mmCIF file of C-alpha atoms and ligand atoms in Angstrom:
data_model
loop_
_atom_site.group_PDB
_atom_site.id
_atom_site.type_symbol
_atom_site.label_atom_id
_atom_site.label_comp_id
_atom_site.label_asym_id
_atom_site.label_seq_id
_atom_site.Cartn_x
_atom_site.Cartn_y
_atom_site.Cartn_z
ATOM 1 C CA MET A 944 0.673 40.861 -11.667
ATOM 2 C CA ILE A 945 0.934 37.938 -9.263
ATOM 3 C CA VAL A 946 -1.491 35.038 -9.676
ATOM 4 C CA LEU A 947 -2.029 32.045 -7.392
ATOM 5 C CA GLY A 948 -3.050 28.852 -9.230
ATOM 6 C CA LEU A 949 -4.910 25.935 -7.635
ATOM 7 C CA GLU A 950 -5.426 22.495 -9.192
ATOM 8 C CA SER A 951 -7.455 19.612 -7.701
ATOM 9 C CA SER A 952 -9.267 18.059 -10.667
ATOM 10 C CA CYS A 953 -8.086 14.478 -10.182
ATOM 11 C CA ASP A 954 -5.396 12.859 -8.036
ATOM 12 C CA GLU A 955 -2.840 15.649 -7.721
ATOM 13 C CA THR A 956 -3.120 18.705 -5.503
ATOM 14 C CA GLY A 957 -1.184 21.505 -7.192
ATOM 15 C CA VAL A 958 -0.434 25.058 -6.094
ATOM 16 C CA ALA A 959 1.750 27.683 -7.769
ATOM 17 C CA VAL A 960 2.422 31.389 -8.017
ATOM 18 C CA TYR A 961 3.044 32.927 -11.428
ATOM 19 C CA ASP A 962 4.321 36.478 -11.694
ATOM 20 C CA THR A 963 3.938 38.172 -15.102
ATOM 21 C CA GLN A 964 7.212 40.052 -14.397
ATOM 22 C CA ALA A 965 9.347 37.378 -12.773
ATOM 23 C CA GLY A 966 7.810 34.155 -14.165
ATOM 24 C CA LEU A 967 7.058 31.085 -12.060
ATOM 25 C CA ARG A 968 7.851 32.054 -8.458
ATOM 26 C CA ALA A 969 7.071 28.707 -6.786
ATOM 27 C CA HIS A 970 5.091 25.526 -7.332
ATOM 28 C CA ARG A 971 4.360 22.346 -5.428
ATOM 29 C CA VAL A 972 2.418 19.202 -6.201
ATOM 30 C CA HIS A 973 1.143 16.588 -3.801
ATOM 31 C CA SER A 974 0.455 13.308 -5.609
ATOM 32 C CA GLN A 975 -2.172 10.898 -4.269
ATOM 33 C CA ILE A 976 -0.642 7.878 -6.016
ATOM 34 C CA ASP A 977 0.033 6.071 -2.715
ATOM 35 C CA LEU A 978 -3.516 6.736 -1.546
ATOM 36 C CA HIS A 979 -5.172 5.141 -4.592
ATOM 37 C CA ALA A 980 -2.600 2.429 -5.372
ATOM 38 C CA ALA A 981 -4.349 -0.187 -3.218
ATOM 39 C CA TYR A 982 -7.536 0.237 -5.286
ATOM 40 C CA GLY A 983 -5.854 0.106 -8.705
ATOM 41 C CA GLY A 984 -7.269 3.488 -9.714
ATOM 42 C CA VAL A 985 -8.511 6.837 -8.462
ATOM 43 C CA VAL A 986 -11.284 6.643 -5.845
ATOM 44 C CA PRO A 987 -13.137 9.959 -6.268
ATOM 45 C CA GLU A 988 -14.315 10.382 -2.669
ATOM 46 C CA LEU A 989 -10.847 9.674 -1.279
ATOM 47 C CA ALA A 990 -9.403 12.120 -3.793
ATOM 48 C CA SER A 991 -11.733 14.927 -2.667
ATOM 49 C CA ARG A 992 -11.003 14.353 1.006
ATOM 50 C CA ASP A 993 -7.270 14.336 0.465
ATOM 51 C CA HIS A 994 -7.427 17.591 -1.519
ATOM 52 C CA VAL A 995 -9.250 19.131 1.465
ATOM 53 C CA ARG A 996 -6.472 17.924 3.762
ATOM 54 C CA ARG A 997 -3.564 19.061 1.593
ATOM 55 C CA LEU A 998 -4.562 22.251 -0.150
ATOM 56 C CA PRO A 999 -4.354 24.831 2.699
ATOM 57 C CA ALA A 1000 -0.864 23.698 3.770
ATOM 58 C CA LEU A 1001 0.352 23.649 0.152
ATOM 59 C CA VAL A 1002 -0.853 27.228 -0.347
ATOM 60 C CA ARG A 1003 1.094 28.348 2.736
ATOM 61 C CA GLN A 1004 4.228 26.487 1.622
ATOM 62 C CA VAL A 1005 4.130 27.887 -1.910
ATOM 63 C CA LEU A 1006 3.684 31.458 -0.635
ATOM 64 C CA ASP A 1007 6.632 30.879 1.734
ATOM 65 C CA ASP A 1008 8.741 29.429 -1.095
ATOM 66 C CA ALA A 1009 7.959 32.509 -3.191
ATOM 67 C CA GLY A 1010 8.571 34.886 -0.284
ATOM 68 C CA LEU A 1011 5.098 36.317 -0.686
ATOM 69 C CA ALA A 1012 2.206 37.202 1.609
ATOM 70 C CA LEU A 1013 -1.470 36.698 0.818
ATOM 71 C CA ALA A 1014 -1.787 40.451 0.364
ATOM 72 C CA ASP A 1015 0.674 40.289 -2.579
ATOM 73 C CA LEU A 1016 -1.749 38.232 -4.694
ATOM 74 C CA ASP A 1017 -3.551 40.070 -7.503
ATOM 75 C CA GLY A 1018 -5.798 37.219 -8.574
ATOM 76 C CA ILE A 1019 -6.577 33.550 -7.993
ATOM 77 C CA ALA A 1020 -6.899 31.043 -10.824
ATOM 78 C CA TYR A 1021 -8.234 27.541 -10.325
ATOM 79 C CA THR A 1022 -9.167 24.500 -12.371
ATOM 80 C CA ALA A 1023 -12.958 24.588 -12.765
ATOM 81 C CA GLY A 1024 -13.121 21.524 -15.054
ATOM 82 C CA PRO A 1025 -13.094 19.055 -16.595
ATOM 83 C CA GLY A 1026 -12.474 16.527 -13.842
ATOM 84 C CA LEU A 1027 -14.038 14.811 -10.839
ATOM 85 C CA ALA A 1028 -16.856 16.999 -9.485
ATOM 86 C CA GLY A 1029 -16.059 16.607 -5.785
ATOM 87 C CA ALA A 1030 -12.331 17.023 -6.347
ATOM 88 C CA LEU A 1031 -12.828 20.139 -8.482
ATOM 89 C CA LEU A 1032 -14.965 21.713 -5.757
ATOM 90 C CA VAL A 1033 -12.013 21.774 -3.345
ATOM 91 C CA ALA A 1034 -9.845 24.167 -5.380
ATOM 92 C CA ALA A 1035 -12.920 26.088 -6.564
ATOM 93 C CA GLY A 1036 -14.249 26.618 -3.025
ATOM 94 C CA THR A 1037 -10.806 27.509 -1.687
ATOM 95 C CA ALA A 1038 -10.111 29.931 -4.534
ATOM 96 C CA GLU A 1039 -13.459 31.675 -4.269
ATOM 97 C CA ALA A 1040 -13.160 31.991 -0.484
ATOM 98 C CA MET A 1041 -9.625 33.386 -0.751
ATOM 99 C CA ALA A 1042 -10.587 35.781 -3.545
ATOM 100 C CA ALA A 1043 -13.541 37.086 -1.543
ATOM 101 C CA ALA A 1044 -11.434 37.491 1.614
ATOM 102 C CA LEU A 1045 -8.592 39.235 -0.218
ATOM 103 C CA GLY A 1046 -10.815 41.344 -2.453
ATOM 104 C CA VAL A 1047 -9.164 40.108 -5.660
ATOM 105 C CA PRO A 1048 -10.779 38.513 -8.746
ATOM 106 C CA SER A 1049 -10.881 34.759 -9.259
ATOM 107 C CA LEU A 1050 -10.595 33.055 -12.632
ATOM 108 C CA PRO A 1051 -11.931 29.563 -13.447
ATOM 109 C CA ILE A 1052 -9.477 27.805 -15.767
ATOM 110 C CA HIS A 1053 -10.000 24.861 -18.120
ATOM 111 C CA HIS A 1054 -7.646 22.050 -17.106
ATOM 112 C CA LEU A 1055 -6.703 21.254 -20.712
ATOM 113 C CA GLU A 1056 -5.950 24.897 -21.463
ATOM 114 C CA GLY A 1057 -3.486 24.637 -18.581
ATOM 115 C CA HIS A 1058 -1.885 21.574 -20.171
ATOM 116 C CA LEU A 1059 -1.711 23.006 -23.665
ATOM 117 C CA LEU A 1060 -0.195 26.316 -22.545
ATOM 118 C CA SER A 1061 2.285 24.580 -20.190
ATOM 119 C CA PRO A 1062 5.113 24.370 -22.809
ATOM 120 C CA LEU A 1063 5.058 28.199 -22.777
ATOM 121 C CA LEU A 1064 6.575 27.910 -19.272
ATOM 122 C CA SER A 1065 9.716 26.251 -20.636
ATOM 123 C CA ALA A 1066 13.023 27.919 -21.437
ATOM 124 C CA GLU A 1067 12.324 27.863 -25.180
ATOM 125 C CA PRO A 1068 8.596 28.481 -25.524
ATOM 126 C CA PRO A 1069 6.755 28.010 -28.837
ATOM 127 C CA ALA A 1070 5.291 30.985 -30.699
ATOM 128 C CA PHE A 1071 1.646 30.953 -31.862
ATOM 129 C CA PRO A 1072 0.182 29.426 -33.945
ATOM 130 C CA PHE A 1073 0.763 25.761 -33.205
ATOM 131 C CA VAL A 1074 -0.938 22.386 -33.294
ATOM 132 C CA ALA A 1075 -1.421 20.943 -29.806
ATOM 133 C CA LEU A 1076 -1.521 17.204 -29.210
ATOM 134 C CA LEU A 1077 -3.220 16.764 -25.838
ATOM 135 C CA VAL A 1078 -2.694 13.289 -24.483
ATOM 136 C CA SER A 1079 -3.844 12.831 -20.907
ATOM 137 C CA GLY A 1080 -5.697 10.251 -18.861
ATOM 138 C CA GLY A 1081 -9.048 11.678 -19.882
ATOM 139 C CA HIS A 1082 -8.447 13.250 -23.293
ATOM 140 C CA THR A 1083 -6.787 12.696 -26.644
ATOM 141 C CA GLN A 1084 -7.237 15.749 -28.823
ATOM 142 C CA LEU A 1085 -5.588 17.627 -31.657
ATOM 143 C CA MET A 1086 -6.221 21.369 -31.497
ATOM 144 C CA ALA A 1087 -5.182 24.290 -33.691
ATOM 145 C CA VAL A 1088 -4.045 27.030 -31.316
ATOM 146 C CA THR A 1089 -3.787 30.591 -32.655
ATOM 147 C CA GLY A 1090 -3.623 32.391 -29.298
ATOM 148 C CA VAL A 1091 -4.695 32.166 -25.663
ATOM 149 C CA GLY A 1092 -8.338 31.066 -25.728
ATOM 150 C CA GLU A 1093 -8.308 30.469 -29.499
ATOM 151 C CA TYR A 1094 -8.627 26.720 -29.832
ATOM 152 C CA THR A 1095 -10.111 24.831 -32.758
ATOM 153 C CA LEU A 1096 -10.717 21.127 -32.286
ATOM 154 C CA LEU A 1097 -9.238 19.160 -35.200
ATOM 155 C CA GLY A 1098 -9.903 15.666 -33.904
ATOM 156 C CA GLU A 1099 -10.271 13.588 -30.752
ATOM 157 C CA SER A 1100 -10.717 10.100 -29.412
ATOM 158 C CA VAL A 1101 -14.108 8.565 -30.040
ATOM 159 C CA ASP A 1102 -13.668 6.244 -27.036
ATOM 160 C CA ASP A 1103 -10.764 5.744 -24.594
ATOM 161 C CA ALA A 1104 -8.108 8.431 -24.234
ATOM 162 C CA ALA A 1105 -4.487 7.444 -24.899
ATOM 163 C CA GLY A 1106 -3.620 7.591 -21.194
ATOM 164 C CA GLU A 1107 -6.735 5.611 -20.350
ATOM 165 C CA ALA A 1108 -5.670 2.955 -22.876
ATOM 166 C CA PHE A 1109 -2.250 2.777 -21.199
ATOM 167 C CA ASP A 1110 -3.852 2.542 -17.753
ATOM 168 C CA LYS A 1111 -6.483 -0.078 -18.669
ATOM 169 C CA THR A 1112 -4.017 -2.198 -20.615
ATOM 170 C CA ALA A 1113 -1.516 -2.015 -17.746
ATOM 171 C CA LYS A 1114 -4.236 -3.137 -15.350
ATOM 172 C CA LEU A 1115 -5.186 -6.170 -17.412
ATOM 173 C CA MET A 1116 -1.485 -7.042 -17.664
ATOM 174 C CA GLY A 1117 -1.310 -6.978 -13.868
ATOM 175 C CA LEU A 1118 0.936 -3.915 -13.659
ATOM 176 C CA PRO A 1119 0.684 -1.561 -10.686
ATOM 177 C CA TYR A 1120 -1.204 1.756 -10.748
ATOM 178 C CA PRO A 1121 -0.491 4.241 -12.242
ATOM 179 C CA GLY A 1122 -0.352 2.016 -15.283
ATOM 180 C CA GLY A 1123 0.998 4.384 -17.938
ATOM 181 C CA PRO A 1124 4.551 4.747 -16.653
ATOM 182 C CA ALA A 1125 4.664 1.064 -15.583
ATOM 183 C CA LEU A 1126 3.587 -0.138 -19.034
ATOM 184 C CA ALA A 1127 6.057 2.231 -20.710
ATOM 185 C CA ALA A 1128 8.882 0.864 -18.548
ATOM 186 C CA LEU A 1129 7.945 -2.729 -19.474
ATOM 187 C CA ALA A 1130 7.702 -1.760 -23.157
ATOM 188 C CA ASP A 1131 11.279 -0.457 -23.082
ATOM 189 C CA LYS A 1132 12.434 -4.005 -22.271
ATOM 190 C CA GLY A 1133 10.524 -5.638 -25.131
ATOM 191 C CA VAL A 1134 10.576 -5.687 -28.919
ATOM 192 C CA ALA A 1135 7.676 -4.316 -30.964
ATOM 193 C CA GLY A 1136 6.515 -6.366 -33.947
ATOM 194 C CA ARG A 1137 6.948 -9.834 -32.409
ATOM 195 C CA VAL A 1138 3.227 -9.784 -31.845
ATOM 196 C CA ASN A 1139 0.924 -7.784 -34.110
ATOM 197 C CA LEU A 1140 -1.592 -5.336 -32.731
ATOM 198 C CA PRO A 1141 -3.876 -3.094 -34.808
ATOM 199 C CA ARG A 1142 -3.319 0.644 -35.405
ATOM 200 C CA PRO A 1143 -6.962 1.687 -34.903
ATOM 201 C CA MET A 1144 -8.273 4.362 -37.295
ATOM 202 C CA ILE A 1145 -4.824 5.092 -38.685
ATOM 203 C CA HIS A 1146 -6.263 5.219 -42.204
ATOM 204 C CA SER A 1147 -9.588 6.826 -41.265
ATOM 205 C CA GLY A 1148 -8.699 9.984 -43.184
ATOM 206 C CA ASP A 1149 -9.831 12.202 -40.310
ATOM 207 C CA LEU A 1150 -7.997 13.280 -37.164
ATOM 208 C CA ASN A 1151 -10.001 11.166 -34.735
ATOM 209 C CA PHE A 1152 -8.658 8.336 -32.610
ATOM 210 C CA SER A 1153 -9.953 5.104 -31.132
ATOM 211 C CA PHE A 1154 -8.006 3.221 -28.482
ATOM 212 C CA SER A 1155 -10.539 0.997 -26.737
ATOM 213 C CA GLY A 1156 -10.030 -1.902 -29.180
ATOM 214 C CA LEU A 1157 -6.337 -2.089 -28.356
ATOM 215 C CA LYS A 1158 -6.837 -3.397 -24.842
ATOM 216 C CA THR A 1159 -9.030 -6.188 -26.199
ATOM 217 C CA ALA A 1160 -6.341 -7.033 -28.764
ATOM 218 C CA VAL A 1161 -3.772 -7.107 -25.964
ATOM 219 C CA MET A 1162 -5.988 -9.445 -23.956
ATOM 220 C CA THR A 1163 -6.248 -11.803 -26.928
ATOM 221 C CA ALA A 1164 -2.496 -11.656 -27.543
ATOM 222 C CA LEU A 1165 -1.788 -12.485 -23.906
ATOM 223 C CA ARG A 1166 -4.337 -15.270 -23.696
ATOM 224 C CA ASP A 1167 -2.542 -17.655 -26.055
ATOM 225 C CA GLY A 1168 0.504 -17.406 -23.757
ATOM 226 C CA ARG A 1169 3.032 -17.475 -26.602
ATOM 227 C CA HIS A 1170 4.245 -13.920 -26.184
ATOM 228 C CA ALA A 1171 6.450 -12.324 -23.564
ATOM 229 C CA SER A 1172 4.600 -9.561 -21.739
ATOM 230 C CA GLU A 1173 7.375 -7.051 -22.486
ATOM 231 C CA ASP A 1174 6.964 -7.708 -26.232
ATOM 232 C CA VAL A 1175 3.204 -7.199 -25.979
ATOM 233 C CA ALA A 1176 3.823 -3.973 -24.026
ATOM 234 C CA ALA A 1177 6.330 -2.793 -26.640
ATOM 235 C CA GLU A 1178 3.896 -3.501 -29.471
ATOM 236 C CA PHE A 1179 1.053 -1.773 -27.609
ATOM 237 C CA GLN A 1180 3.162 1.318 -27.024
ATOM 238 C CA SER A 1181 4.287 1.275 -30.636
ATOM 239 C CA ALA A 1182 0.678 1.018 -31.886
ATOM 240 C CA VAL A 1183 -0.412 4.024 -29.796
ATOM 241 C CA ILE A 1184 2.612 6.024 -30.917
ATOM 242 C CA ASP A 1185 2.131 5.151 -34.605
ATOM 243 C CA VAL A 1186 -1.440 6.453 -34.504
ATOM 244 C CA LEU A 1187 -0.616 9.571 -32.474
ATOM 245 C CA SER A 1188 2.315 10.568 -34.658
ATOM 246 C CA ARG A 1189 0.513 9.844 -37.954
ATOM 247 C CA LYS A 1190 -2.462 12.001 -36.943
ATOM 248 C CA ALA A 1191 -0.230 14.766 -35.545
ATOM 249 C CA ARG A 1192 1.626 14.807 -38.877
ATOM 250 C CA GLN A 1193 -1.673 15.046 -40.749
ATOM 251 C CA ALA A 1194 -2.847 17.901 -38.497
ATOM 252 C CA LEU A 1195 0.341 19.875 -39.187
ATOM 253 C CA LYS A 1196 -0.038 19.273 -42.926
ATOM 254 C CA ASN A 1197 -3.735 20.203 -42.949
ATOM 255 C CA THR A 1198 -3.181 23.455 -41.044
ATOM 256 C CA GLY A 1199 0.114 24.357 -42.721
ATOM 257 C CA MET A 1200 1.600 24.912 -39.253
ATOM 258 C CA SER A 1201 5.171 23.956 -38.382
ATOM 259 C CA ARG A 1202 5.055 23.797 -34.584
ATOM 260 C CA LEU A 1203 3.666 20.922 -32.532
ATOM 261 C CA VAL A 1204 3.062 21.235 -28.812
ATOM 262 C CA VAL A 1205 2.660 17.997 -26.867
ATOM 263 C CA ALA A 1206 0.953 18.204 -23.487
ATOM 264 C CA GLY A 1207 -0.673 15.954 -20.903
ATOM 265 C CA GLY A 1208 0.646 12.981 -18.948
ATOM 266 C CA VAL A 1209 1.279 10.693 -21.949
ATOM 267 C CA GLY A 1210 3.545 13.436 -23.302
ATOM 268 C CA ALA A 1211 6.064 12.220 -20.713
ATOM 269 C CA ASN A 1212 6.425 8.969 -22.708
ATOM 270 C CA ARG A 1213 9.997 8.807 -24.001
ATOM 271 C CA ALA A 1214 9.259 6.631 -27.037
ATOM 272 C CA LEU A 1215 6.465 8.986 -28.106
ATOM 273 C CA ARG A 1216 8.847 11.933 -27.851
ATOM 274 C CA ALA A 1217 11.481 10.135 -29.901
ATOM 275 C CA ALA A 1218 8.943 9.319 -32.645
ATOM 276 C CA LEU A 1219 7.573 12.866 -32.805
ATOM 277 C CA ASP A 1220 11.061 14.406 -32.755
ATOM 278 C CA GLU A 1221 12.090 12.168 -35.663
ATOM 279 C CA MET A 1222 8.939 13.032 -37.641
ATOM 280 C CA ALA A 1223 9.582 16.752 -37.100
ATOM 281 C CA ARG A 1224 13.298 16.589 -37.859
ATOM 282 C CA ARG A 1225 12.623 15.204 -41.326
ATOM 283 C CA ARG A 1226 10.204 18.003 -42.190
ATOM 284 C CA GLN A 1227 11.911 20.858 -40.373
ATOM 285 C CA TRP A 1228 9.042 21.195 -37.970
ATOM 286 C CA ARG A 1229 9.599 21.763 -34.254
ATOM 287 C CA VAL A 1230 8.107 19.900 -31.335
ATOM 288 C CA PHE A 1231 7.700 21.547 -27.933
ATOM 289 C CA TYR A 1232 7.152 19.824 -24.595
ATOM 290 C CA PRO A 1233 6.521 21.107 -21.093
ATOM 291 C CA GLU A 1234 9.344 20.707 -18.588
ATOM 292 C CA PRO A 1235 9.160 17.061 -17.387
ATOM 293 C CA GLU A 1236 7.744 17.973 -13.967
ATOM 294 C CA LEU A 1237 4.970 19.985 -15.648
ATOM 295 C CA CYS A 1238 3.766 17.159 -17.943
ATOM 296 C CA THR A 1239 1.394 15.693 -15.395
ATOM 297 C CA ASP A 1240 -1.111 17.702 -13.364
ATOM 298 C CA ASN A 1241 0.241 20.724 -11.528
ATOM 299 C CA GLY A 1242 -0.712 24.177 -10.300
ATOM 300 C CA ALA A 1243 1.905 26.011 -12.370
ATOM 301 C CA MET A 1244 0.009 25.533 -15.616
ATOM 302 C CA ILE A 1245 -3.160 26.848 -13.970
ATOM 303 C CA ALA A 1246 -1.455 29.900 -12.442
ATOM 304 C CA PHE A 1247 0.147 30.551 -15.843
ATOM 305 C CA ALA A 1248 -3.092 30.216 -17.848
ATOM 306 C CA GLY A 1249 -4.772 32.517 -15.307
ATOM 307 C CA ALA A 1250 -1.975 35.088 -15.542
ATOM 308 C CA MET A 1251 -2.108 35.025 -19.375
ATOM 309 C CA ARG A 1252 -5.860 35.616 -19.271
ATOM 310 C CA PHE A 1253 -5.694 38.371 -16.649
ATOM 311 C CA ALA A 1254 -2.839 40.010 -18.591
ATOM 312 C CA ALA A 1255 -4.931 39.868 -21.785
ATOM 313 C CA GLY A 1256 -7.779 41.722 -20.117
ATOM 314 C CA ALA A 1257 -9.930 39.086 -18.417
ATOM 315 C CA SER A 1258 -11.633 40.729 -15.459
ATOM 316 C CA GLY A 1259 -12.304 37.494 -13.575
ATOM 317 C CA GLN A 1260 -15.152 36.760 -11.189
ATOM 318 C CA THR A 1261 -16.038 38.723 -8.095
ATOM 319 C CA ASP A 1262 -19.415 37.198 -7.230
ATOM 320 C CA GLY A 1263 -17.956 34.383 -5.133
ATOM 321 C CA ALA A 1264 -19.982 31.747 -7.007
ATOM 322 C CA VAL A 1265 -18.489 28.273 -6.704
ATOM 323 C CA THR A 1266 -19.282 26.514 -9.965
ATOM 324 C CA VAL A 1267 -17.405 23.574 -11.435
ATOM 325 C CA LYS A 1268 -17.758 21.959 -14.835
ATOM 326 C CA PRO A 1269 -16.908 18.241 -14.668
ATOM 327 C CA ARG A 1270 -17.543 18.142 -18.440
ATOM 328 C CA TRP A 1271 -16.384 21.173 -20.381
ATOM 329 C CA PRO A 1272 -15.408 21.091 -24.087
ATOM 330 C CA LEU A 1273 -12.174 23.031 -24.639
ATOM 331 C CA ASP A 1274 -13.206 24.551 -27.954
ATOM 332 C CA THR A 1275 -16.101 26.412 -26.292
ATOM 333 C CA LEU A 1276 -13.666 28.681 -24.402
ATOM 334 C CA ALA A 1277 -13.639 32.363 -25.254
ATOM 335 C CA ALA A 1278 -10.525 34.469 -25.780
ATOM 336 C CA PRO A 1279 -9.596 36.400 -22.582
ATOM 337 C CA ALA A 1280 -11.204 39.777 -23.173
ATOM 338 C CA GLY A 1281 -14.220 38.282 -24.977
HETATM 339 O O1 KG4 B 1711 -2.345 14.831 -17.655
HETATM 340 P P1 KG4 B 1711 -2.395 13.796 -16.619
HETATM 341 O O2 KG4 B 1711 -1.415 13.879 -15.471
HETATM 342 O O3 KG4 B 1711 -3.794 13.710 -15.937
HETATM 343 C C1 KG4 B 1711 -4.970 13.914 -16.653
HETATM 344 O O4 KG4 B 1711 -5.356 15.110 -16.788
HETATM 345 O O5 KG4 B 1711 -5.510 12.896 -17.118
HETATM 346 O O6 KG4 B 1711 -2.213 12.409 -17.381
HETATM 347 C C2 KG4 B 1711 -2.196 11.186 -16.708
HETATM 348 C C3 KG4 B 1711 -2.093 10.072 -17.726
HETATM 349 C C4 KG4 B 1711 -2.323 8.712 -17.113
HETATM 350 O O7 KG4 B 1711 -3.200 7.989 -17.943
HETATM 351 C C5 KG4 B 1711 -0.925 8.108 -17.112
HETATM 352 O O8 KG4 B 1711 -0.936 6.709 -17.164
HETATM 353 C C6 KG4 B 1711 -0.341 8.700 -18.351
HETATM 354 O O9 KG4 B 1711 -0.795 10.047 -18.331
HETATM 355 N N1 KG4 B 1711 1.130 8.654 -18.360
HETATM 356 C C7 KG4 B 1711 1.858 7.956 -19.255
HETATM 357 C C8 KG4 B 1711 3.232 8.152 -18.912
HETATM 358 N N2 KG4 B 1711 3.263 8.981 -17.829
HETATM 359 C C9 KG4 B 1711 1.979 9.278 -17.510
HETATM 360 N N3 KG4 B 1711 1.489 7.187 -20.294
HETATM 361 C C10 KG4 B 1711 2.460 6.613 -21.027
HETATM 362 N N4 KG4 B 1711 3.771 6.749 -20.767
HETATM 363 C C11 KG4 B 1711 4.208 7.496 -19.723
HETATM 364 N N5 KG4 B 1711 5.529 7.623 -19.487
HETATM 365 ZN ZN1 ZN B 1712 -4.223 16.635 -16.624
#
């Protein structure tokens, strides 16, 4: 079965075709980084308008890349949430219109399900069950994953997400948007431990996180002017990584699982990967990551999640209703046939 996937939840327009026989046939992403850079962050209305401009052409290009015609599509999956309401509506409206015109079912997909299943698209995919560490701009969550649609929330951030902490801290340090990669690059030039930042909630005993205090601590550390910004960046990155890896370790211990899947934009962070790999190596656990280009938002993960659900018996929608869910807890999802 051949599934088209559309993603427009934030500042990337993503389109892909996943074929349950042949795998990922084609995928393209248009990033809006240049569009929002002047404002230091994503401007929702500009994001929506740009998705409207880009999506139709991307769909045509991806079908061309895959050597497919519209009539070859068996279903259309799209990100229905969580995300920016106006931005989400672009893929949702396009998908529902296409599905109605082609007479195929549509399938609303949860953006984070896309992220957490994305390592299954890599050459060496993890088997179920696994613990997923979801670290994106909007979410920091630990989930126990026993199958497609079977997600149990183990813990999450009580305030800022890890990516949000990177972005906000980068902004107050005067780094360009998008802050995460810029702050990570600066951190690689500095030395952690020259300035001391807290490891929020590291000893809380649960699997929740808190990152909003870190940016305040960074502000204080910068204010006295005694520390090089690269050392502050290195210590910030190290604090986030210490907390993420400690809680991931605890989640694996608590569940008795031996596989960790890391997904979401912050999963691209090289120092985080090194720390998690080292933690796993010592305990003979395995850590799985999406291919680098599939760490941040893309259509491939949405086409794939849709194909997995269709293949598992999901019938999809045929009523043409365009409904998005800007807020949508991941652990309320049902398994495909359910
Ligand atoms: O998953 P994603 O592309 O979008 C959301 O669904 O949020 O994640 C984007 C987030 C941003 O906060 C970005 O700053 C962060 O991932 N990010 C990074 C790195 N690359 C992206 N954070 C730290 N280090 C990186 N190398
Ligand atoms: Zn995302």
